[in-house]
XYZ file of C-alpha atoms in Angstrom:
363
model
C -0.105 0.187 0.017
C 1.046 3.562 -0.725
C 1.589 5.818 2.421
C -1.476 7.669 1.833
C -3.955 4.932 1.349
C -7.640 5.188 1.465
C -10.028 4.153 4.195
C -13.565 3.541 2.935
C -16.633 3.575 5.113
C -19.735 1.430 5.072
C -21.549 3.622 2.643
C -18.582 3.692 0.137
C -18.022 -0.310 0.402
C -21.855 -0.456 -0.115
C -21.488 0.648 -3.558
C -18.671 -1.655 -4.530
C -20.211 -4.782 -3.081
C -23.691 -3.643 -5.058
C -21.768 -3.740 -8.263
C -20.048 -6.806 -7.539
C -23.358 -8.605 -6.699
C -25.115 -7.110 -9.495
C -27.885 -6.055 -7.034
C -29.462 -3.007 -5.859
C -31.224 -4.875 -3.257
C -30.323 -3.056 -0.034
C -31.130 -6.147 2.136
C -29.058 -8.519 0.240
C -26.212 -6.196 0.102
C -26.078 -5.667 3.799
C -26.207 -9.373 4.353
C -23.254 -9.655 2.024
C -21.409 -6.829 3.860
C -22.240 -8.725 7.343
C -20.761 -11.969 6.006
C -17.601 -10.296 4.661
C -17.015 -8.514 7.974
C -17.591 -11.645 10.039
C -15.296 -13.474 7.779
C -12.576 -10.861 8.206
C -13.100 -10.424 12.166
C -12.550 -14.265 12.187
C -9.416 -13.964 10.034
C -10.923 -16.086 7.240
C -9.442 -15.563 3.606
C -11.603 -15.559 0.662
C -10.177 -19.066 -0.168
C -11.098 -20.367 2.765
C -14.644 -18.833 2.827
C -15.020 -20.571 -0.303
C -13.920 -23.960 1.176
C -16.248 -23.534 3.954
C -19.417 -22.494 2.426
C -22.380 -24.564 3.548
C -24.950 -23.279 1.009
C -25.285 -21.578 -2.390
C -25.819 -17.991 -0.711
C -22.478 -18.377 1.249
C -20.865 -19.811 -2.037
C -21.931 -16.685 -3.735
C -20.850 -14.435 -1.003
C -17.493 -16.099 -0.590
C -16.988 -15.381 -4.615
C -18.146 -11.953 -4.112
C -15.445 -11.590 -1.007
C -12.783 -12.555 -3.175
C -13.774 -9.941 -5.731
C -14.237 -7.446 -3.154
C -10.660 -8.008 -1.588
C -8.981 -7.640 -5.006
C -11.043 -4.419 -5.530
C -9.841 -2.803 -2.386
C -6.358 -3.840 -2.999
C -6.320 -2.465 -6.723
C -7.965 0.859 -5.028
C -5.131 1.065 -2.675
C -8.115 1.111 -0.160
C -9.076 -0.879 3.112
C -12.165 -0.726 5.049
C -12.856 -0.752 8.859
C -12.308 -4.459 9.264
C -9.093 -4.272 7.451
C -7.693 -1.944 10.143
C -7.616 -4.762 12.568
C -7.024 -7.763 10.249
C -4.146 -6.316 8.397
C -1.866 -5.236 11.646
C -2.555 -8.746 12.806
C -1.252 -10.384 9.627
C 1.478 -7.972 9.597
C 2.547 -8.642 13.264
C 2.365 -12.407 12.580
C 4.491 -12.226 9.585
C 6.921 -9.885 10.807
C 8.144 -10.369 14.349
C 10.379 -7.538 14.428
C 7.462 -5.024 13.720
C 5.152 -6.558 16.430
C 8.434 -6.232 18.764
C 8.749 -2.569 17.975
C 5.046 -1.753 18.721
C 5.049 -3.900 21.812
C 7.973 -1.599 22.993
C 6.078 1.615 21.960
C 2.747 0.863 23.482
C 3.419 -0.338 26.918
C 0.145 -0.058 28.457
C -3.125 -0.820 27.022
C -6.721 -0.130 27.947
C -9.556 -1.855 26.291
C -13.137 -0.805 27.028
C -16.398 -2.562 26.202
C -13.972 -5.679 26.236
C -17.155 -8.025 25.812
C -17.745 -6.619 22.283
C -14.384 -7.682 20.992
C -14.170 -10.159 17.970
C -11.605 -13.084 17.533
C -9.295 -11.004 15.584
C -9.243 -7.976 18.115
C -8.364 -10.568 20.568
C -5.379 -11.638 18.473
C -4.445 -7.987 18.310
C -4.553 -7.621 22.063
C -2.075 -10.636 22.630
C 0.247 -9.275 20.093
C 0.473 -5.830 21.439
C 0.308 -6.959 25.212
C 3.094 -9.630 24.448
C 4.961 -11.112 27.455
C 4.678 -7.986 29.650
C 0.768 -8.235 29.512
C 0.220 -4.649 30.985
C -3.342 -4.113 30.070
C -6.797 -3.502 31.689
C -9.748 -4.789 29.949
C -13.099 -3.367 31.091
C -15.984 -5.548 30.180
C -19.301 -7.179 31.370
C -20.416 -10.573 30.219
C -24.002 -9.521 30.883
C -23.599 -7.007 28.098
C -22.535 -9.271 25.335
C -25.135 -8.939 22.825
C -23.354 -8.174 19.815
C -22.758 -11.678 18.804
C -24.208 -11.088 15.396
C -21.790 -8.571 14.624
C -18.819 -10.828 15.309
C -18.387 -10.163 18.971
C -17.192 -13.313 20.762
C -17.971 -13.990 24.602
C -15.007 -16.397 24.326
C -12.639 -13.396 24.683
C -13.757 -12.668 28.104
C -13.594 -16.514 29.047
C -10.161 -16.774 27.503
C -8.572 -14.032 29.546
C -7.890 -16.025 32.874
C -6.667 -18.980 30.993
C -4.306 -16.766 28.535
C -3.447 -14.449 31.489
C -3.196 -16.465 34.847
C -1.938 -13.657 36.778
C -5.048 -11.565 35.619
C -6.494 -9.518 38.683
C -10.422 -9.194 38.620
C -11.863 -6.096 40.239
C -15.728 -6.079 40.264
C -17.651 -2.843 39.757
C -20.753 -3.520 41.468
C -21.979 -0.264 42.912
C -24.179 1.272 40.450
C -24.464 5.265 40.463
C -27.281 5.852 38.119
C -30.259 3.611 39.110
C -32.476 2.902 42.287
C -32.525 -0.285 44.241
C -35.879 -1.376 42.423
C -34.437 -1.046 38.949
C -31.266 -2.939 40.078
C -33.418 -5.704 41.691
C -35.447 -6.069 38.477
C -32.152 -6.017 36.455
C -30.401 -8.746 38.658
C -33.553 -11.036 38.541
C -33.617 -10.847 34.512
C -29.695 -11.721 34.133
C -29.875 -14.275 36.860
C -30.729 -16.486 33.945
C -27.671 -15.583 31.840
C -24.652 -17.926 31.873
C -22.131 -16.686 34.377
C -18.651 -16.114 33.694
C -18.032 -13.777 36.598
C -20.597 -13.627 39.269
C -21.770 -10.018 40.607
C -24.460 -8.406 42.497
C -25.278 -4.965 41.564
C -26.375 -2.446 44.437
C -27.169 1.206 44.853
C -27.430 3.741 47.901
C -30.022 5.824 45.665
C -33.105 4.681 47.509
C -35.698 2.292 46.609
C -37.312 4.023 43.819
C -40.604 4.274 42.097
C -42.622 1.072 41.210
C -41.952 -0.368 37.739
C -44.906 -0.893 35.453
C -44.926 -3.084 32.569
C -47.749 -2.381 29.925
C -48.462 -4.902 27.262
C -49.852 -3.544 23.813
C -51.340 -5.509 20.728
C -48.961 -3.732 18.343
C -46.792 -0.812 17.646
C -49.884 1.307 16.821
C -51.470 0.726 19.975
C -48.398 1.433 21.977
C -47.939 4.684 20.323
C -51.422 5.637 21.155
C -51.115 4.563 24.756
C -47.931 6.857 25.073
C -49.327 9.863 23.355
C -52.596 9.757 25.556
C -50.859 8.987 28.812
C -48.626 12.083 27.781
C -51.607 14.486 27.074
C -53.444 13.165 30.403
C -50.348 13.945 32.605
C -50.001 17.432 30.706
C -53.593 18.434 31.416
C -53.482 17.150 34.925
C -50.247 18.810 35.905
C -50.553 22.034 33.656
C -47.167 21.545 32.137
C -45.655 22.204 28.661
C -45.045 19.982 25.709
C -41.427 20.784 25.744
C -41.563 19.145 29.558
C -41.728 15.585 28.059
C -39.265 13.147 26.263
C -40.400 9.716 24.594
C -37.498 7.238 24.512
C -37.486 4.451 22.311
C -35.012 1.399 21.479
C -34.480 1.778 17.974
C -35.309 4.212 15.036
C -37.701 1.842 13.512
C -40.168 2.410 16.298
C -40.000 6.150 15.594
C -42.532 6.054 12.711
C -45.752 4.975 14.782
C -45.206 7.470 17.358
C -44.535 10.402 14.888
C -47.757 9.451 13.265
C -49.670 9.635 16.272
C -48.203 12.633 17.537
C -49.039 14.412 14.394
C -52.578 13.023 14.491
C -53.088 14.533 17.910
C -51.377 17.868 16.752
C -48.549 17.186 19.535
C -45.470 19.418 18.389
C -42.344 17.219 18.807
C -38.722 17.408 17.725
C -36.970 14.167 16.804
C -33.599 13.869 18.316
C -30.927 11.584 16.713
C -31.619 9.257 13.861
C -29.623 9.487 10.609
C -27.107 12.466 10.364
C -27.859 14.887 7.524
C -24.139 14.244 6.248
C -24.900 10.492 6.248
C -27.465 10.684 3.726
C -26.705 9.112 0.308
C -27.179 12.447 -1.867
C -25.224 14.750 0.616
C -22.284 12.164 0.692
C -22.371 12.263 -3.304
C -22.305 16.046 -3.080
C -19.522 16.217 -0.750
C -17.446 13.839 -2.486
C -17.320 16.370 -5.567
C -16.439 19.187 -3.108
C -13.601 17.078 -1.474
C -12.213 16.069 -4.826
C -12.319 19.770 -5.874
C -10.405 20.647 -2.518
C -8.031 17.866 -3.038
C -7.484 15.805 -6.080
C -5.574 13.288 -4.036
C -8.661 12.272 -2.014
C -9.118 8.636 -3.439
C -12.368 7.681 -1.689
C -13.917 10.926 -2.874
C -12.809 9.987 -6.476
C -14.137 6.700 -6.459
C -17.799 7.883 -5.072
C -18.050 10.965 -7.436
C -16.663 9.142 -10.627
C -19.371 6.357 -10.261
C -22.130 8.871 -9.267
C -24.130 9.095 -11.333
C -23.115 6.118 -13.712
C -21.273 7.618 -16.511
C -19.604 4.263 -17.922
C -16.751 3.691 -15.618
C -17.010 0.369 -14.416
C -15.121 -1.843 -11.746
C -12.516 -3.171 -14.189
C -11.323 0.539 -15.240
C -11.045 1.312 -11.502
C -9.254 -1.920 -10.737
C -6.742 -1.186 -13.566
C -6.379 2.385 -12.311
C -5.947 1.418 -8.676
C -3.386 -1.019 -9.670
C -1.455 1.477 -11.781
C -1.765 4.381 -9.251
C -0.389 1.760 -6.466
C 2.675 0.919 -8.654
C 3.473 4.742 -9.321
C 2.536 5.906 -5.769
C 0.130 8.700 -6.994
C -3.610 9.330 -6.766
C -6.251 7.758 -8.825
C -6.974 11.174 -10.269
C -3.484 11.681 -11.309
C -3.094 8.249 -12.669
C -5.987 9.031 -15.052
C -3.801 11.352 -17.191
C -0.663 9.379 -17.490
C 0.305 7.780 -20.798
C 1.343 4.582 -18.927
C -2.274 3.963 -17.767
C -3.751 4.738 -21.195
C -1.895 1.687 -22.670
C -3.306 -0.469 -20.090
C -7.110 0.158 -20.936
C -9.034 0.254 -24.233
C -10.221 3.512 -25.538
C -13.840 3.016 -24.680
C -12.906 2.720 -20.905
C -10.534 5.404 -21.062
C -12.791 8.091 -22.618
C -15.594 8.582 -19.890
C -12.902 8.494 -17.257
C -10.939 11.386 -18.813
C -14.357 13.245 -19.429
C -14.990 13.074 -15.798
C -11.571 14.363 -14.813
C -11.354 17.074 -17.211
C -14.992 18.124 -16.124
C -13.450 18.241 -12.405
C -10.622 20.348 -13.635
C -12.783 22.764 -15.541
C -14.816 23.424 -12.265
C -11.615 23.729 -10.234
C -10.108 26.529 -12.707
C -13.384 28.484 -12.807
């Protein structure tokens, strides 16, 4: 990789996976991304993924995985999973590099340790080395991200791999009342226990917990809004005194609809960032490229949005050439050496786009 390699986020890689899969079905593309991410997190190579495929879906995903890995390499780019997997491979293949970083990073702190995956645990062991001067903060009862590749075995393996491990339990809760903690303890008592603990609080007993069962999400939204209005009428409060908390953004639609029906003013907090919207990222990719022609992720997004006849094969050839020359994709497109590697019909739309960017830049 050249020193200023690119780091692609999920939306950037979404476009690549979509083209490789020949699909615009968002659900299928995200499923492919998830499978590839889990393979990388488990340090499974594309070849191994092909061998281990248990059905046609996994076989197709494994083939896409191989093409995806080759595409990223040719773009001189990595994704978020590579930022862990590549150093692990580097340290295993080059002990001298591993030793250098062990001596440079002498003390480590890993937060949310229960959410780490196999690849991250391997990286921890490589960086900690024989000194093992690290602190891991984690809670086995909060291990809920197995579907994202997190592995509870990482917690189980700590006492085995580090016999001198010192366990410090943080059992006092500073947020919740006794009643809430008793309810929580009753729920998590059914979990498989790696480290026993008993949460406690000195914030008093607290108000009773009420559970209301609703027929569906619409009835739930209706109940919430009606309770809000009744409380407001009884206590002569303002709408701005209330907040409705929900678990996931998918629950917001029903609540918003009922609030509108009842003419209750509201402000939606959180949700998708304005700058994460696809059309905004498309526009900013052009602006980023105008400000810096060496911005390869911006170039890849801009040159493929909208479609203008610049396909994956052309970009792979461009990325390979740029990597050999240690220059940006934008600069590589104008070089004579690259022109000899592709056909005229591939080169023409690429140069038209680059010249378009130059014209805007020089105005």
